GROMACS .gro file of C-alpha atoms in nm:
model
  233
    1MET     CA    1   9.330   8.894   7.098
    2THR     CA    2   9.201   8.559   7.126
    3ASP     CA    3   8.914   8.477   7.345
    4LEU     CA    4   9.083   8.394   7.693
    5PRO     CA    5   9.033   8.024   7.811
    6PRO     CA    6   8.733   7.908   8.039
    7GLY     CA    7   8.731   8.030   8.373
    8GLN     CA    8   8.995   8.320   8.349
    9ARG     CA    9   8.958   8.612   8.511
   10GLU     CA   10   8.789   8.910   8.322
   11ASP     CA   11   9.047   9.148   8.462
   12PHE     CA   12   9.328   9.026   8.243
   13ARG     CA   13   9.117   9.075   7.934
   14GLU     CA   14   9.134   9.416   8.007
   15ILE     CA   15   9.510   9.427   8.140
   16LEU     CA   16   9.591   9.280   7.856
   17ARG     CA   17   9.448   9.537   7.653
   18LEU     CA   18   9.622   9.813   7.837
   19VAL     CA   19   9.997   9.657   7.793
   20ARG     CA   20  10.153   9.756   7.480
   21PRO     CA   21  10.304   9.465   7.265
   22GLY     CA   22  10.673   9.405   7.310
   23SER     CA   23  10.673   9.606   7.637
   24ARG     CA   24  10.889   9.521   7.962
   25VAL     CA   25  10.636   9.415   8.238
   26LEU     CA   26  10.703   9.303   8.589
   27ASP     CA   27  10.374   9.132   8.735
   28VAL     CA   28  10.393   9.169   9.096
   29GLY     CA   29  10.196   8.904   9.309
   30CYS     CA   30  10.176   8.710   9.006
   31GLY     CA   31  10.049   8.348   9.136
   32GLU     CA   32  10.086   8.079   8.936
   33GLY     CA   33  10.163   8.299   8.627
   34ALA     CA   34   9.857   8.296   8.441
   35LEU     CA   35   9.837   8.658   8.369
   36LEU     CA   36  10.213   8.687   8.285
   37GLU     CA   37  10.166   8.364   8.025
   38LEU     CA   38   9.902   8.528   7.888
   39LEU     CA   39  10.079   8.872   7.855
   40SER     CA   40  10.371   8.674   7.681
   41GLN     CA   41  10.144   8.485   7.462
   42GLU     CA   42   9.911   8.748   7.345
   43LYS     CA   43  10.154   9.054   7.336
   44ALA     CA   44  10.510   8.917   7.291
   45VAL     CA   45  10.593   9.071   7.605
   46ASP     CA   46  10.943   9.053   7.795
   47GLY     CA   47  10.769   8.974   8.116
   48ARG     CA   48  10.920   8.911   8.467
   49GLY     CA   49  10.762   8.804   8.800
   50LEU     CA   50  10.771   8.865   9.173
   51GLU     CA   51  10.583   8.632   9.393
   52ILE     CA   52  10.580   8.535   9.752
   53SER     CA   53  10.467   8.189   9.764
   54PRO     CA   54  10.727   7.898   9.698
   55GLN     CA   55  10.425   7.711   9.545
   56GLY     CA   56  10.331   7.996   9.312
   57VAL     CA   57  10.714   8.033   9.185
   58ALA     CA   58  10.714   7.679   9.148
   59ALA     CA   59  10.435   7.659   8.932
   60CYS     CA   60  10.558   8.005   8.723
   61LEU     CA   61  10.891   7.815   8.640
   62ALA     CA   62  10.699   7.516   8.531
   63ARG     CA   63  10.514   7.740   8.258
   64GLY     CA   64  10.883   7.853   8.183
   65LEU     CA   65  10.828   8.194   8.329
   66SER     CA   66  11.094   8.421   8.477
   67VAL     CA   67  10.996   8.482   8.840
   68VAL     CA   68  11.142   8.488   9.157
   69GLN     CA   69  11.037   8.463   9.543
   70GLY     CA   70  10.992   8.782   9.686
   71ASP     CA   71  10.775   9.030   9.926
   72ALA     CA   72  10.613   9.337   9.733
   73ASP     CA   73  10.619   9.517  10.088
   74HIS     CA   74  11.027   9.487  10.108
   75ASP     CA   75  11.174   9.388   9.828
   76LEU     CA   76  11.059   9.626   9.522
   77VAL     CA   77  11.363   9.861   9.654
   78ASP     CA   78  11.584   9.605   9.495
   79PHE     CA   79  11.487   9.686   9.167
   80PRO     CA   80  11.642   9.997   8.944
   81SER     CA   81  11.415  10.271   8.851
   82ARG     CA   82  11.274  10.226   8.521
   83ALA     CA   83  11.358   9.899   8.443
   84PHE     CA   84  11.022   9.828   8.318
   85ASP     CA   85  10.764   9.993   8.063
   86TYR     CA   86  10.465   9.866   8.294
   87ALA     CA   87  10.427   9.711   8.659
   88VAL     CA   88  10.137   9.484   8.712
   89LEU     CA   89   9.950   9.466   9.036
   90SER     CA   90   9.658   9.246   8.977
   91GLN     CA   91   9.391   9.206   9.283
   92THR     CA   92   9.709   9.233   9.531
   93LEU     CA   93   9.697   9.593   9.661
   94GLN     CA   94   9.437   9.502   9.905
   95ALA     CA   95   9.671   9.227  10.059
   96VAL     CA   96   9.987   9.385  10.102
   97ARG     CA   97  10.090   9.554  10.430
   98GLN     CA   98  10.215   9.898  10.286
   99PRO     CA   99   9.988   9.990   9.991
  100ARG     CA  100  10.128  10.344   9.993
  101HIS     CA  101  10.484  10.235   9.987
  102VAL     CA  102  10.417   9.954   9.677
  103LEU     CA  103  10.204  10.163   9.460
  104SER     CA  104  10.501  10.438   9.510
  105GLU     CA  105  10.790  10.167   9.412
  106LEU     CA  106  10.566  10.042   9.129
  107LEU     CA  107  10.604  10.385   8.938
  108ARG     CA  108  10.936  10.410   9.038
  109ILE     CA  109  11.090  10.103   8.857
  110ALA     CA  110  10.845  10.110   8.583
  111ASP     CA  111  10.666  10.423   8.369
  112ARG     CA  112  10.318  10.291   8.399
  113ALA     CA  113  10.130  10.069   8.686
  114VAL     CA  114   9.849   9.852   8.588
  115VAL     CA  115   9.662   9.819   8.938
  116SER     CA  116   9.290   9.626   9.019
  117PHE     CA  117   9.148   9.574   9.333
  118PRO     CA  118   8.786   9.519   9.482
  119ASN     CA  119   8.591   9.815   9.522
  120PHE     CA  120   8.480   9.870   9.905
  121GLY     CA  121   8.219  10.091   9.851
  122HIS     CA  122   8.037   9.884   9.593
  123TRP     CA  123   7.673   9.893   9.661
  124ARG     CA  124   7.640   9.504   9.749
  125VAL     CA  125   7.913   9.548   9.994
  126ARG     CA  126   7.736   9.842  10.165
  127TRP     CA  127   7.393   9.668  10.164
  128SER     CA  128   7.576   9.357  10.347
  129LEU     CA  129   7.702   9.640  10.580
  130LEU     CA  130   7.379   9.800  10.633
  131HIS     CA  131   7.127   9.527  10.617
  132ARG     CA  132   7.304   9.243  10.750
  133GLY     CA  133   7.571   9.411  10.986
  134ARG     CA  134   7.813   9.166  10.866
  135MET     CA  135   8.139   9.160  10.668
  136PRO     CA  136   8.034   9.126  10.304
  137GLU     CA  137   8.107   8.839  10.066
  138THR     CA  138   8.034   8.901   9.713
  139ARG     CA  139   8.205   8.764   9.338
  140ALA     CA  140   8.503   9.025   9.451
  141LEU     CA  141   8.512   8.950   9.809
  142PRO     CA  142   8.422   8.574   9.796
  143GLU     CA  143   8.596   8.481  10.120
  144PRO     CA  144   8.504   8.510  10.500
  145TRP     CA  145   8.665   8.758  10.676
  146TRP     CA  146   8.854   8.530  10.887
  147ALA     CA  147   9.008   8.356  10.569
  148THR     CA  148   9.060   8.634  10.358
  149SER     CA  149   9.446   8.773  10.312
  150ASN     CA  150   9.258   9.114  10.254
  151ILE     CA  151   9.415   9.354  10.521
  152HIS     CA  152   9.387   9.700  10.315
  153LEU     CA  153   9.019   9.709  10.165
  154CYS     CA  154   8.968  10.032  10.004
  155THR     CA  155   8.657  10.215   9.817
  156LEU     CA  156   8.740  10.356   9.456
  157ARG     CA  157   8.728  10.734   9.626
  158ASP     CA  158   8.993  10.635   9.887
  159PHE     CA  159   9.231  10.500   9.551
  160LEU     CA  160   9.191  10.840   9.399
  161ASP     CA  161   9.285  10.994   9.722
  162LEU     CA  162   9.611  10.799   9.723
  163ALA     CA  163   9.655  10.861   9.404
  164GLU     CA  164   9.664  11.252   9.420
  165ASN     CA  165   9.861  11.227   9.744
  166LEU     CA  166  10.146  11.041   9.524
  167ASP     CA  167  10.091  11.301   9.241
  168LEU     CA  168   9.964  11.009   9.009
  169LYS     CA  169   9.793  11.048   8.686
  170VAL     CA  170   9.512  10.881   8.612
  171GLU     CA  171   9.544  10.736   8.233
  172ALA     CA  172   9.268  10.520   8.234
  173CYS     CA  173   9.019  10.350   8.457
  174ALA     CA  174   8.733  10.099   8.368
  175ALA     CA  175   8.492   9.886   8.604
  176LEU     CA  176   8.398   9.540   8.621
  177VAL     CA  177   8.075   9.372   8.758
  178ARG     CA  178   7.986   9.030   8.792
  179GLY     CA  179   8.219   8.863   8.562
  180LYS     CA  180   8.106   9.115   8.237
  181PRO     CA  181   8.331   9.281   8.006
  182ALA     CA  182   8.538   9.568   8.166
  183ARG     CA  183   8.359   9.922   8.107
  184PRO     CA  184   8.557  10.249   8.080
  185ILE     CA  185   8.468  10.495   8.373
  186ASP     CA  186   8.545  10.852   8.492
  187PRO     CA  187   8.642  10.741   8.839
  188ASP     CA  188   8.594  11.112   8.971
  189LYS     CA  189   8.199  11.056   8.903
  190GLY     CA  190   8.077  10.930   9.269
  191LEU     CA  191   7.791  10.696   9.082
  192GLU     CA  192   8.107  10.493   9.016
  193ASN     CA  193   8.223  10.428   9.349
  194TRP     CA  194   7.848  10.239   9.392
  195ARG     CA  195   7.868  10.072   9.053
  196ALA     CA  196   8.206   9.917   9.061
  197GLU     CA  197   8.262   9.588   9.186
  198THR     CA  198   8.637   9.565   9.055
  199ALA     CA  199   8.823   9.905   8.952
  200ILE     CA  200   9.144   9.893   8.731
  201PHE     CA  201   9.337  10.189   8.690
  202LEU     CA  202   9.638  10.272   8.444
  203LEU     CA  203   9.860  10.506   8.622
  204SER     CA  204  10.177  10.712   8.539
  205ARG     CA  205  10.360  11.004   8.774
  206ARG     CA  206  10.267  11.345   8.677
  207ASN     CA  207  10.602  11.468   8.690
  208ARG     CA  208  10.886  11.207   8.637
  209ASP     CA  209  11.222  11.317   8.641
  210PRO     CA  210  11.381  11.307   8.252
  211ARG     CA  211  11.734  11.297   8.366
  212VAL     CA  212  11.647  10.943   8.537
  213GLU     CA  213  11.735  10.710   8.223
  214PRO     CA  214  11.571  10.398   8.187
  215ALA     CA  215  11.698  10.072   8.294
  216PRO     CA  216  11.906   9.862   8.016
  217ASP     CA  217  11.683   9.610   7.836
  218LEU     CA  218  11.681   9.322   8.038
  219ALA     CA  219  11.800   8.968   7.938
  220VAL     CA  220  11.592   8.761   7.690
  221GLU     CA  221  11.699   8.450   7.735
  222ALA     CA  222  11.473   8.149   7.676
  223ARG     CA  223  11.466   8.028   8.017
  224PRO     CA  224  11.322   8.077   8.373
  225ALA     CA  225  11.519   8.246   8.601
  226ALA     CA  226  11.661   8.090   8.915
  227ILE     CA  227  11.551   8.212   9.222
  228GLY     CA  228  11.758   8.584   9.273
  229ASP     CA  229  11.798   8.586   8.912
  230LEU     CA  230  11.559   8.774   8.778
  231PHE     CA  231  11.825   9.027   8.578
  232SER     CA  232  12.063   8.757   8.496
  233ARG     CA  233  12.185   8.742   8.153
   0.00000   0.00000   0.00000
């Protein structure tokens, strides 16, 4: 894999490592398409995106990416089951209104989910609350509380509880701290809840129904999809 462009998020490198070449990928909350473009270039994935912002969708289409406008809280139900190999939710879980529903839907429409989020249990967050008595502003949480889109912040341990509640299997987990390369971790170890500034999980379902057949291959036409045309041929 080539080096990432300057200023590119370090978690993208770990997501690139986790996704197999040539796989079908849905990037939920894809923003302006930087990760989806990297996955297409580096791993030759058949990539699709879902983005709530019209400006983000327009930027993605300008890159030649197949992206539609939609809300993860409401629109994932419209995707067929097992239509993708991977569903990616990068730094978006804490901004959705229904995290449990969204996570469950990711692993209905894809065999595996890659989820990253800022860890509210990181020691800098705890220190800011304890010492300053104020909502923290860190590298992973750079905006003040009154400007952030984050509405469901969680700790690494909180996320593990949710995964267990949904009967999900943690296939891999890594931690990021202050822009350094990802470090593989055992998320069950309590110390990691203090050390990880950002966590990245690779998840699958423990008991997937083998009777549910994967969706047929999606179109691979070399053009961006129009709004509402994600599965068009």
